[in-house]
Short mmCIF file of C-alpha atoms and ligand atoms in Angstrom, two decimals:
data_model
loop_
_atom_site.label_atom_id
_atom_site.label_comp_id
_atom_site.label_asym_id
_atom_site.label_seq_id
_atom_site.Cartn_x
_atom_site.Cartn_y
_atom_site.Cartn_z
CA UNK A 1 -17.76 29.68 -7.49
CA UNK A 2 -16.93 26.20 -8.88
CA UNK A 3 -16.03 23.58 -5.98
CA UNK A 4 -12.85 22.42 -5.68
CA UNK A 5 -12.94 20.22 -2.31
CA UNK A 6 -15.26 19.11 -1.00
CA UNK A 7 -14.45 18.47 2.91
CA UNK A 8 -16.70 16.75 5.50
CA UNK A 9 -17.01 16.87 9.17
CA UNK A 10 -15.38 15.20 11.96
CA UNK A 11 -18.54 13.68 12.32
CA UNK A 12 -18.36 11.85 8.78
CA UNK A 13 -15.02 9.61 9.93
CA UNK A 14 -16.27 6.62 8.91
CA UNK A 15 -16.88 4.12 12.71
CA UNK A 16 -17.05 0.63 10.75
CA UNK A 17 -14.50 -0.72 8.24
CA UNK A 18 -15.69 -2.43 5.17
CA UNK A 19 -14.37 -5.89 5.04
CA UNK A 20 -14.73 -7.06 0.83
CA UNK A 21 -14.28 -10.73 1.91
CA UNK A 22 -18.09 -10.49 2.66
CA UNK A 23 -18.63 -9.47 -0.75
CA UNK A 24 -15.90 -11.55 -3.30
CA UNK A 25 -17.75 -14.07 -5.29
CA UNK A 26 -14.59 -16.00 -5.00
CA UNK A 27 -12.32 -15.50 -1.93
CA UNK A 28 -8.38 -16.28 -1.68
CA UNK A 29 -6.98 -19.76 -0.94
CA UNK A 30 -6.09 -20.56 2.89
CA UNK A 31 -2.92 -19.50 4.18
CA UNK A 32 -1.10 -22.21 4.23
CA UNK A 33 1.87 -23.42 7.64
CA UNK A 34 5.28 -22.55 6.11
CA UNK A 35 6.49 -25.94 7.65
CA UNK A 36 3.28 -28.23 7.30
CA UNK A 37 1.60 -25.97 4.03
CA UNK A 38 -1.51 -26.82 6.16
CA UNK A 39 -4.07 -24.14 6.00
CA UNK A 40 -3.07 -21.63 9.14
CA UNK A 41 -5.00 -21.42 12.72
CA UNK A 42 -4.91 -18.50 14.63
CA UNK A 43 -2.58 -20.42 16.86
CA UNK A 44 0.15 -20.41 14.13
CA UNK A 45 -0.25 -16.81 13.91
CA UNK A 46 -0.33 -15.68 17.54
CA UNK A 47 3.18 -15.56 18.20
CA UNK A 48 3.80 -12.20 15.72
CA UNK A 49 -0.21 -10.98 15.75
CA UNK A 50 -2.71 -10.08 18.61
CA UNK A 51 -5.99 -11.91 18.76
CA UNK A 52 -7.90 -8.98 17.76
CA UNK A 53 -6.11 -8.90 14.37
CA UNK A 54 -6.16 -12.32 13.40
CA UNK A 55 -9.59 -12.18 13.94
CA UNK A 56 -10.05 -9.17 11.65
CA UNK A 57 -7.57 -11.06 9.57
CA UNK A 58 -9.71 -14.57 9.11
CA UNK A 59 -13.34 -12.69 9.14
CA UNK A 60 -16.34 -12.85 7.18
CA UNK A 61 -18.35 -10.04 8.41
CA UNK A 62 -18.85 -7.07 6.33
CA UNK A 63 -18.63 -4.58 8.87
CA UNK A 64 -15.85 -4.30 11.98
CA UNK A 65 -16.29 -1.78 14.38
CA UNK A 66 -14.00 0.93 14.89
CA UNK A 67 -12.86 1.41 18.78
CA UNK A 68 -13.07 4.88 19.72
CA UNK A 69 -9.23 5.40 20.92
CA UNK A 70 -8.99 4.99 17.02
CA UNK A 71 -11.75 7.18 15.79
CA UNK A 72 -10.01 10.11 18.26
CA UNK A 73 -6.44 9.50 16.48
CA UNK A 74 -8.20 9.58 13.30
CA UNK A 75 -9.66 12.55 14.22
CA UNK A 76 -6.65 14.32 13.34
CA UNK A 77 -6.37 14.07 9.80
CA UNK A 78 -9.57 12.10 9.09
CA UNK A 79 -11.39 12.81 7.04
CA UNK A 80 -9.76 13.56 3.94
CA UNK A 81 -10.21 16.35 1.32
CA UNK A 82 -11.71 15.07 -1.80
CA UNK A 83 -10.32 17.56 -4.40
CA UNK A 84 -11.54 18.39 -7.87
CA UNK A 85 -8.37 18.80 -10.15
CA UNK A 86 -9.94 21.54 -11.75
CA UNK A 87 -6.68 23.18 -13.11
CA UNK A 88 -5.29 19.36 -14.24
CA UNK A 89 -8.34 19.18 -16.78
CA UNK A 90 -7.84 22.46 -17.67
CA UNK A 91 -3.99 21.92 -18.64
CA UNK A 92 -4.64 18.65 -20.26
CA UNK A 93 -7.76 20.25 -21.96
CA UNK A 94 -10.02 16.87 -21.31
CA UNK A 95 -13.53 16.68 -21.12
CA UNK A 96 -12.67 14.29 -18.29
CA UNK A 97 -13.88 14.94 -14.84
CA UNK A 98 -10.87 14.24 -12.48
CA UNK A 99 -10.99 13.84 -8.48
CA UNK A 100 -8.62 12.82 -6.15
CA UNK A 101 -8.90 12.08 -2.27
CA UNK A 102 -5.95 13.15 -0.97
CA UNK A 103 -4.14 10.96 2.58
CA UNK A 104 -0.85 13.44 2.32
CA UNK A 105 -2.48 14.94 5.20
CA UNK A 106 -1.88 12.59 7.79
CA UNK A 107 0.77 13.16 10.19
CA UNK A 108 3.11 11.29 8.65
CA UNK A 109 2.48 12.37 4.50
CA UNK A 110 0.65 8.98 3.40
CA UNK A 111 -2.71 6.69 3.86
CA UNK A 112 -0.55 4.53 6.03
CA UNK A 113 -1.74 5.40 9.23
CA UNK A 114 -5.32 4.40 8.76
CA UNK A 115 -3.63 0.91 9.72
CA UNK A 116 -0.61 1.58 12.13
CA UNK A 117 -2.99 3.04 14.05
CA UNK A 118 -5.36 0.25 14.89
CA UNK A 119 -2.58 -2.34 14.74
CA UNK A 120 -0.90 -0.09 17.36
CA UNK A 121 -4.27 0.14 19.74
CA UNK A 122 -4.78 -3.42 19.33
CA UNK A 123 -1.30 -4.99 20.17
CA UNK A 124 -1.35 -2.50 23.00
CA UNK A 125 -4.08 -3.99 24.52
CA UNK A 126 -2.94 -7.67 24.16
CA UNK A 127 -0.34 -5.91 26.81
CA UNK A 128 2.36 -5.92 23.84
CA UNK A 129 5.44 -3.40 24.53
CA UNK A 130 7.58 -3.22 20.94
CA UNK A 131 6.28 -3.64 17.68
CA UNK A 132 9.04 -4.41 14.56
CA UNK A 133 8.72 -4.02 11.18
CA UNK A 134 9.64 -3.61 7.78
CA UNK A 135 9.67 0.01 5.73
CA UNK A 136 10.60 0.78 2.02
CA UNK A 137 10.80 4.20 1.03
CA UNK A 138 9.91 4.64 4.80
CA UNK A 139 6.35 5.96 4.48
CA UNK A 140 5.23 2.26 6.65
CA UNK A 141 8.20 2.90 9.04
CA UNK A 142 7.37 6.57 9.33
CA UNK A 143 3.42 5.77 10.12
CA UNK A 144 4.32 3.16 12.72
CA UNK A 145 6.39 5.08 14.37
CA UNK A 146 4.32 7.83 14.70
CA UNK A 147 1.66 5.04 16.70
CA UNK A 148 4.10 3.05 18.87
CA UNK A 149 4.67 7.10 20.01
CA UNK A 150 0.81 8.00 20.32
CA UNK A 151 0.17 4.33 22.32
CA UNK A 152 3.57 4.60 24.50
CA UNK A 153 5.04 1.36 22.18
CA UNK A 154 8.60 0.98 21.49
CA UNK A 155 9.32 0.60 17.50
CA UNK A 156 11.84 -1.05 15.46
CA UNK A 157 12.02 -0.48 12.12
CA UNK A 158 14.11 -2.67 9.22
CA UNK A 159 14.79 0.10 6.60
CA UNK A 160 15.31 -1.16 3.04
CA UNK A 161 18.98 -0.01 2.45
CA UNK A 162 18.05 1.80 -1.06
CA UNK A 163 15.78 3.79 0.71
CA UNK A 164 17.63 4.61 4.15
CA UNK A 165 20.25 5.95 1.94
CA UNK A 166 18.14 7.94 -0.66
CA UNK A 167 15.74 9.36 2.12
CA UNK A 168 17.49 10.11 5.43
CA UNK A 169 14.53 12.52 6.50
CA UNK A 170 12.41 9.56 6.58
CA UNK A 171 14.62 8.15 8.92
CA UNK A 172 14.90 11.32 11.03
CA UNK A 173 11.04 11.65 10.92
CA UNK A 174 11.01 7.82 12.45
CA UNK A 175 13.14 8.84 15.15
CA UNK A 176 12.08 11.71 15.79
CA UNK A 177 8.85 9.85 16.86
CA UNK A 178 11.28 7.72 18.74
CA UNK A 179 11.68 4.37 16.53
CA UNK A 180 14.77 2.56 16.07
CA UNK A 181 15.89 2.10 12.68
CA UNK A 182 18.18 -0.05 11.27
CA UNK A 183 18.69 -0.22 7.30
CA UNK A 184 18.56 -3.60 5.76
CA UNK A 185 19.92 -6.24 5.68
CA UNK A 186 21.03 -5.48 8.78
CA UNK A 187 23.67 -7.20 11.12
CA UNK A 188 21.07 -7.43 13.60
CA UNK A 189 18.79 -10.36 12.80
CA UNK A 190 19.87 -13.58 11.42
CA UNK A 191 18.19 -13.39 8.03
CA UNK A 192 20.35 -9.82 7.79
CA UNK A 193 23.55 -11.33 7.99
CA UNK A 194 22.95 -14.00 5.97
CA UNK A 195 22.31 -11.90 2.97
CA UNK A 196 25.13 -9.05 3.90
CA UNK A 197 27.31 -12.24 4.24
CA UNK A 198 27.06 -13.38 0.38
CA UNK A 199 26.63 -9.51 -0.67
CA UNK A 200 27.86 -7.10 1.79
CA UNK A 201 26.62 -4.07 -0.43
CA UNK A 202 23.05 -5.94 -1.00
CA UNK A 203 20.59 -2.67 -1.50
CA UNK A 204 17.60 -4.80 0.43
CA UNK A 205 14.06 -5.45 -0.39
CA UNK A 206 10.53 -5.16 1.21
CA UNK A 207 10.82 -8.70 1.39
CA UNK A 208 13.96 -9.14 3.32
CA UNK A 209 13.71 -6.60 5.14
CA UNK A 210 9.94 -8.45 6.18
CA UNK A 211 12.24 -11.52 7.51
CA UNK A 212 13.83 -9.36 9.77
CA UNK A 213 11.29 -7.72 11.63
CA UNK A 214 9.18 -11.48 11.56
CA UNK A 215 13.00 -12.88 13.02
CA UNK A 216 13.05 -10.12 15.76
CA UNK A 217 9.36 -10.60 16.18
CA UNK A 218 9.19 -14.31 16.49
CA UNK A 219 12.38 -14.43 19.32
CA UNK A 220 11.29 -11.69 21.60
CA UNK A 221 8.11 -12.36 24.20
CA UNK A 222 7.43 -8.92 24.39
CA UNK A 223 7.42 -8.31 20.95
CA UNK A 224 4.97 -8.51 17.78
CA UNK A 225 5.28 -7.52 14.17
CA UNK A 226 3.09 -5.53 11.64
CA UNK A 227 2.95 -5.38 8.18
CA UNK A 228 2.37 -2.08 6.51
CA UNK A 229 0.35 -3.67 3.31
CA UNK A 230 -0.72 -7.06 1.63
CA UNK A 231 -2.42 -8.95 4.78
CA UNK A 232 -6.41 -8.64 5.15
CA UNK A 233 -6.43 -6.76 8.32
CA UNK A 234 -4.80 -4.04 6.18
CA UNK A 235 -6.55 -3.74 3.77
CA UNK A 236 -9.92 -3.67 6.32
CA UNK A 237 -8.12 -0.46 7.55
CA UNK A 238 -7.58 1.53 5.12
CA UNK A 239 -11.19 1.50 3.62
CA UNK A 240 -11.96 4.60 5.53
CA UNK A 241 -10.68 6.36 2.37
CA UNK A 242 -12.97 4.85 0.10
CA UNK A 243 -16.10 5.28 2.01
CA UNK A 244 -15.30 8.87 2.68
CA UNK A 245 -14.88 8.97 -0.93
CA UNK A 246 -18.04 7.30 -1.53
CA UNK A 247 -19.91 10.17 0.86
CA UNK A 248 -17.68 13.07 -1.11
CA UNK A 249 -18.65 11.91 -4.34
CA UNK A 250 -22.04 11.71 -3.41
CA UNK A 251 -21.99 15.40 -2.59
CA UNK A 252 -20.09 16.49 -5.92
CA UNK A 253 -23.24 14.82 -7.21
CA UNK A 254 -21.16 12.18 -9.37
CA UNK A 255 -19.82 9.03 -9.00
CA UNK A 256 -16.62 7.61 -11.14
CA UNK A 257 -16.44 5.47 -14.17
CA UNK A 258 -12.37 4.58 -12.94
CA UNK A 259 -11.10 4.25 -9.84
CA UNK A 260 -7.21 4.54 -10.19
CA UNK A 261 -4.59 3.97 -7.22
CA UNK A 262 -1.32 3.11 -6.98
CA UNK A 263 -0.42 -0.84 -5.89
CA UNK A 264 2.40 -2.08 -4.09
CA UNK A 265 0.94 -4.86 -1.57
CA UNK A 266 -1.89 -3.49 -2.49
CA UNK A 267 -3.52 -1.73 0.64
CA UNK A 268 -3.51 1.51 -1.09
CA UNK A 269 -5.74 0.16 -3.65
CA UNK A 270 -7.94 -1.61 -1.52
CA UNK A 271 -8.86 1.48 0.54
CA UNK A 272 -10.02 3.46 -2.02
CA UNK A 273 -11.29 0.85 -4.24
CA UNK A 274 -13.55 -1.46 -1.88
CA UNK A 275 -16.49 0.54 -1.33
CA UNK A 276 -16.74 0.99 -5.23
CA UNK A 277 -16.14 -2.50 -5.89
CA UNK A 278 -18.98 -3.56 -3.48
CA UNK A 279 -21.11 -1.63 -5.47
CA UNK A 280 -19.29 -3.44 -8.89
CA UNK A 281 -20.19 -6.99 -7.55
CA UNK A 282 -23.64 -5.42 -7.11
CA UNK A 283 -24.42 -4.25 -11.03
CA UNK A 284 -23.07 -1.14 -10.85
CA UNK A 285 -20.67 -0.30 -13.35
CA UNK A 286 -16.95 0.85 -12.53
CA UNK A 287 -13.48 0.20 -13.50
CA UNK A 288 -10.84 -0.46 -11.48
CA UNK A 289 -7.16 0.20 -11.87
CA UNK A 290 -3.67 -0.93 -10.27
CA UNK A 291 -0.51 0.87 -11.24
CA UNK A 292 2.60 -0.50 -10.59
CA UNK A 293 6.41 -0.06 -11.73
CA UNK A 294 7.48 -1.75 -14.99
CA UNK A 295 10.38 -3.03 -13.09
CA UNK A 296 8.58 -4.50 -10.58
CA UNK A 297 5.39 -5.78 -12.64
CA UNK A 298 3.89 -7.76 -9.72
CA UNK A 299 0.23 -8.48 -11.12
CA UNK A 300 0.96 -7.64 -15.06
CA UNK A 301 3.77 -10.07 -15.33
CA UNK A 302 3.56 -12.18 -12.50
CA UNK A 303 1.94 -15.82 -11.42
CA UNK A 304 -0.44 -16.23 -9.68
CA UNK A 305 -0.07 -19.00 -7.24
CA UNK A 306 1.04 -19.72 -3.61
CA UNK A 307 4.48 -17.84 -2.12
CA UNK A 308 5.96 -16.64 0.81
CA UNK A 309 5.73 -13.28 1.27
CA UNK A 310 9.30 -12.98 2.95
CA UNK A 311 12.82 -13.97 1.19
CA UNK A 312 13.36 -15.98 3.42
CA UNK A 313 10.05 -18.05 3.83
CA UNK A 314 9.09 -17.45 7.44
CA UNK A 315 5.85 -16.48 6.62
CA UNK A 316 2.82 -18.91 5.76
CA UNK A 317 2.83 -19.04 2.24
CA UNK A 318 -0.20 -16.66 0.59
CA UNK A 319 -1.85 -17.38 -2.99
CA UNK A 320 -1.05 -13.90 -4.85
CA UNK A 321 0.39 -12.83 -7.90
CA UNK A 322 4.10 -13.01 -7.23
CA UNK A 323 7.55 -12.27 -9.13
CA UNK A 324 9.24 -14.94 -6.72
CA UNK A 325 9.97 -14.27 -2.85
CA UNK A 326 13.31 -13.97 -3.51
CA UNK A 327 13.50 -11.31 -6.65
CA UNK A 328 14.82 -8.08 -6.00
CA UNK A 329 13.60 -5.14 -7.81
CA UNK A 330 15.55 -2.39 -9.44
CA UNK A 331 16.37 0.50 -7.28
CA UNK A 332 13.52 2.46 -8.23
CA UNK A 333 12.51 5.73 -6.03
CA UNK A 334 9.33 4.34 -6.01
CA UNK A 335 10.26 2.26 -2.93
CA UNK A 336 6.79 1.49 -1.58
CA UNK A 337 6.09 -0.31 -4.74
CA UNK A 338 9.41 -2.43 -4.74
CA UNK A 339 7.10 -5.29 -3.34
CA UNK A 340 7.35 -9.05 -5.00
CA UNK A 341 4.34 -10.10 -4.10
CA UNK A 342 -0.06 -8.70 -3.78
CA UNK A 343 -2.27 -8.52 -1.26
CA UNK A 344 -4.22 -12.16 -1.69
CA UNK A 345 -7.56 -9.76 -1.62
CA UNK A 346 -6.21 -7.66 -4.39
CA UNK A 347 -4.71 -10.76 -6.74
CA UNK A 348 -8.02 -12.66 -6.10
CA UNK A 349 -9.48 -9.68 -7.90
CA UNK A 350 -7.45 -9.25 -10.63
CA UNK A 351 -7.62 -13.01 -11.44
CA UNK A 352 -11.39 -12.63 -10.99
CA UNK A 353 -11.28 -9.82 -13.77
CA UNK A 354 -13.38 -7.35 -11.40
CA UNK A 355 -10.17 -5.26 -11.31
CA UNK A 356 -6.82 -4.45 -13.89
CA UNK A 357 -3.52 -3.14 -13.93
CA UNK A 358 -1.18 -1.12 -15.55
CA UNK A 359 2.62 -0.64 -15.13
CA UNK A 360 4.83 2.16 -16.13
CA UNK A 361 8.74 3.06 -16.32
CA UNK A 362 9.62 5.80 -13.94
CA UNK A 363 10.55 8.40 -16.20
CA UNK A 364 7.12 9.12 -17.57
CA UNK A 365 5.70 8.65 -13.63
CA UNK A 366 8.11 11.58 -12.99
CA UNK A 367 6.84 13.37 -15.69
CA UNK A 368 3.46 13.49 -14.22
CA UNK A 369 4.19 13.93 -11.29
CA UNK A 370 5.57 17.40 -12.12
CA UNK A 371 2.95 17.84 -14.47
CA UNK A 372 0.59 17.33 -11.58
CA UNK A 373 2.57 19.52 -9.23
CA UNK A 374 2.51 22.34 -11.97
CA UNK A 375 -0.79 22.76 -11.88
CA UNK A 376 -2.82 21.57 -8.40
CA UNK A 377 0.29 22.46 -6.23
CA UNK A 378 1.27 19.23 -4.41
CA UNK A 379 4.56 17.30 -5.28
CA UNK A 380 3.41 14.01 -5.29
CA UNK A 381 5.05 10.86 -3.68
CA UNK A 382 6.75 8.96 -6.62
CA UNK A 383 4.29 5.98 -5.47
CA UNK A 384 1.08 8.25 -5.90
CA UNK A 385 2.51 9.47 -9.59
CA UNK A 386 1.99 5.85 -10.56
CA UNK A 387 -1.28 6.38 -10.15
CA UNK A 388 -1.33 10.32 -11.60
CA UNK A 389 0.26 8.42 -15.22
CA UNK A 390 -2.48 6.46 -15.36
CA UNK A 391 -5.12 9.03 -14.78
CA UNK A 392 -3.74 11.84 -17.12
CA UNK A 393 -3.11 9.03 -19.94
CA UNK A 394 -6.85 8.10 -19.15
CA UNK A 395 -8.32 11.77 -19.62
CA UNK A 396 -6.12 12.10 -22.36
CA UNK A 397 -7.59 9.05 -24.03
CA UNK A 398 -11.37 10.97 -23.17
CA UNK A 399 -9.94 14.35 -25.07
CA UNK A 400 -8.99 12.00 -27.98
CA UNK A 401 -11.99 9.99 -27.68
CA UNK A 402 -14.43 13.32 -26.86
CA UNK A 403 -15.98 11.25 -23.63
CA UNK A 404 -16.23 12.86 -20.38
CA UNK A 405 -15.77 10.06 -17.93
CA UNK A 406 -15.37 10.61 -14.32
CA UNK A 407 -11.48 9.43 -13.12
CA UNK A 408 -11.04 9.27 -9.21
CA UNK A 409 -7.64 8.23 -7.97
CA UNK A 410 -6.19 8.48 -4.56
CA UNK A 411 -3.06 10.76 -3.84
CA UNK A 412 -1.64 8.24 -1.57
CA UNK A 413 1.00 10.56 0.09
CA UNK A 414 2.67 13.51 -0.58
CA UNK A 415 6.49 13.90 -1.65
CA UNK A 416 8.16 16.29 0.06
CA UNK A 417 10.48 13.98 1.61
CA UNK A 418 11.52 12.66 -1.40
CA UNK A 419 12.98 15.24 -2.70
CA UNK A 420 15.94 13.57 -3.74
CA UNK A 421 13.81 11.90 -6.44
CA UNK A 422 12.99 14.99 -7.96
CA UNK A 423 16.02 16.11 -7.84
CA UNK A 424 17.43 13.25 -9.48
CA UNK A 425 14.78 13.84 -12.54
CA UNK A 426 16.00 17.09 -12.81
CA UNK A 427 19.44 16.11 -13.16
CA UNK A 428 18.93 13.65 -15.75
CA UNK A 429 20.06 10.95 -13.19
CA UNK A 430 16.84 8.75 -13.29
CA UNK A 431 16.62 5.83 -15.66
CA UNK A 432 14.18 3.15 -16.71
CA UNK A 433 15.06 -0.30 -16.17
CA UNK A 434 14.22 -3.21 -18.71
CA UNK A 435 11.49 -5.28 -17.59
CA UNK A 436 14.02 -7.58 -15.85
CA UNK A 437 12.71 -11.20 -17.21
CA UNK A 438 15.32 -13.29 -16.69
CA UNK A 439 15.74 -12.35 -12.62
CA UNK A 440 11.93 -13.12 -12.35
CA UNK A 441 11.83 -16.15 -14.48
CA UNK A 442 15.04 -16.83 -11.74
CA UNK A 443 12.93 -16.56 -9.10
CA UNK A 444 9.37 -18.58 -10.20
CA UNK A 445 11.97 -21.35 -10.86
CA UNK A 446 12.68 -21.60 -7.18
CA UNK A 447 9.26 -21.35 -5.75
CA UNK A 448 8.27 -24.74 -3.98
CA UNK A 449 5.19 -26.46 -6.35
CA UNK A 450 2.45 -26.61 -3.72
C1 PLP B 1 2.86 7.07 -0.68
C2 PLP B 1 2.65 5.62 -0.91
N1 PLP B 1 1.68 5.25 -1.75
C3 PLP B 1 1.44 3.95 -2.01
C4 PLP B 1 2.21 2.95 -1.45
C5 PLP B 1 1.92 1.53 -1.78
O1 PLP B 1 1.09 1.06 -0.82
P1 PLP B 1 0.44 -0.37 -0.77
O2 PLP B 1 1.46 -1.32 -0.31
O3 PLP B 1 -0.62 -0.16 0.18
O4 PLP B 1 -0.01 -0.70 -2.15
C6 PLP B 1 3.22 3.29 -0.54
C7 PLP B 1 4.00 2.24 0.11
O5 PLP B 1 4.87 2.46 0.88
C8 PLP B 1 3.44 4.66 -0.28
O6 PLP B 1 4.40 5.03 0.56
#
């Protein structure tokens, strides 16, 4: 019988993250003070972070230790099935080998609680009660949630307003784990009203709705914020999928010529892709690939150069390839990748040429998406079908070219609460937007020269 997943034991969760800033021949540009654009201390940060995490945050070290109280909430998804898509190659008739490590089994559908847990423990322990934050399509708010409820925290979440509208089982998932949600711009935090004030039907953004949660943050004592993507600490976290991977792929006796993933700050990305690129700075030969959304074309059409990773520029500002703090995406359904901005990690690396991108419209992500669901079973989330594009158009590319190259991508969450989405597809209601040039040449034309 031919192997389809390959599945390891509870003993396999990886107990060290892999921290790529040990690794980068060239690593990002200091943080710089919002105020004073003076590289950051951990001072400057310890009003929103815990010690722990700006530690993780500023380190060097290759390998951080993974406390135990995480490894046992890990334990209940981690680790992931590796599949072999089998019945894809079949259907598309490639030579290609295709694999993909699937995080749609965590609690709460996506990869994103390989880091709300540990930013959960750790603010815990720094005797923090309520954590706020930011969500898009509400996969972040959903995974956060679901921690603040496992470590006895209180959780607010600022709900991009596109999103809170399109996905109202996201929201009842959040509170069902007991979060407070609020869609944004809200009324609640300064930076809300400001921007309901000029546009009372503004549909939100990641970014804006990050200047809440760092506003409600920054003015309550008792309160800290986390970031579901971009930061380093983040991106530490979620390389448990890629060393699983790693271990899987050793076992399917193969190892891939592509690693594909979705990117919207990039943490998705830089879970599955670290390990491999480790071994890429090393000799070993490996692409890597970022999708993202045409109408958000963060590293494929953006600068790269220092920005603040909020609208409204209370965070220190982060070198990264950016669209403008201040641009707001197109509606898309792909909410988790409506993001202006990269993880500095991630942008370093595609400036460095060790990694690439591609973007895409939405109607041909939909497309394989339900091309993908057709034929391995699992309705992808419309982030994850970035990716799925990108790897059918590869193995397509090996039919035409008669190569069999080995494609691994990472099925970032599943997408059965976005239904909506699909249902929109089928209706005909979806629509591509232009690459929207003038908004984002708009927005670079504001960004301080630093
Ligand atoms: C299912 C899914 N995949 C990928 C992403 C993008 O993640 P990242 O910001 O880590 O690139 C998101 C973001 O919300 C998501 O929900």
């Amino acid at each position: 019988m031919k192997q389809t997943k390959i599945v390891l034991s509870d003993n396999d969760i990886p107990t060290k993250w892999y921290n790529i800033m040990a690794d980068m021949p060239n690593i990002p540009k200091p943080p710089l003070h919002p105020a004073t654009k003076r590289p950051i201390t951990p001072q400057d940060l310890s009003p929103i972070f815990p010690m722990a995490l700006i530690e993780q945050e500023m380190s060097r070290e290759r390998w951080i230790n993974i406390p135990e109280e995480v490894l046992d909430i890990y334990s209940l998804w981690r680790p992931s099935p590796l599949y072999r898509a089998h019945r894809l190659e079949k259907a598309l008739g490639t030579p290609a080998k295709i694999y993909y490590k699937y995080e749609g089994v965590s609690p709460a559908g996506s990869h994103k609680p390989n880091t709300s847990i540990p930013q959960a423990y750790f603010n815990k322990k720094a005797g923090i009660k309520r954590i706020a934050t930011e969500t898009g399509a509400g996969q972040w708010g959903a995974a956060m949630a679901l921690a603040g409820r496992l470590f006895g925290m209180d959780v607010t979440v600022y709900m991009v307003k596109v999103s809170y509208g399109q996905k109202p089982y996201r929201r009842i998932q959040m509170e069902t784990w007991g979060a407070t949600v609020h869609a944004s711009p809200s009324n609640v935090t300064n930076a809300g009203r400001k921007f309901l004030e000029v546009d009372p039907n503004n549909q939100g953004s990641l970014g804006l709705a990050i200047s809440e949660a760092v506003e409600d943050a920054a003015t309550h004592d008792d309160t800290n914020y986390a970031l579901g993507s971009v930061l380093n600490h983040v991106c530490l976290h979620q390389t448990v999928i890629g060393l699983e991977a790693k271990k899987q792929m050793e076992i399917a006796g193969d190892y891939p010529d592509i690693v594909i993933a979705c990117c919207g700050g990039g943490s998705n990305l830089a879970g599955i892709s670290f390990p491999f690129i480790y071994d890429k700075i090393h000799g070993k030969k490996v692409r890597v690939m970022a999708v993202e959304p045409a109408s958000c074309p963060t590293l494929t059409k953006g600068e790269f150069r220092y920005d603040f990773g909020d609208v409204v520029g209370l965070t220190p500002y982060l070198t990264m390839y950016t669209l403008g703090h201040d641009f707001m995406p197109p509606g898309i359904h792909a909410g988790g990748l409506r993001y202006h901005g990269d993880s500095p990690i991630v942008s370093q690396l595609y400036h460095d040429k060790i990694i690439e991108a591609k973007a895409y419209n939405q109607i041909p992500v939909f497309e394989a998406a339900i091309q993908f669901a057709g034929s391995e079973g699992i309705i992808p989330a419309p982030e994850s079908a970035h990716a799925i594009r990108a790897v059918i158009d590869e193995a397509i590319l090996c039919k035409q070219e008669g190569k069999q190259k080995t494609i691994l991508f990472n099925l970032s969450g599943h997408g059965y609460l976005d239904l909506q989405a699909y249902a929109d597809y089928h209706d005909g209601k979806l629509q591509d937007y232009e690459y929207p040039a003038e908004k984002i040449k708009e927005a670079l034309a504001k960004l301080p020269r630093i």
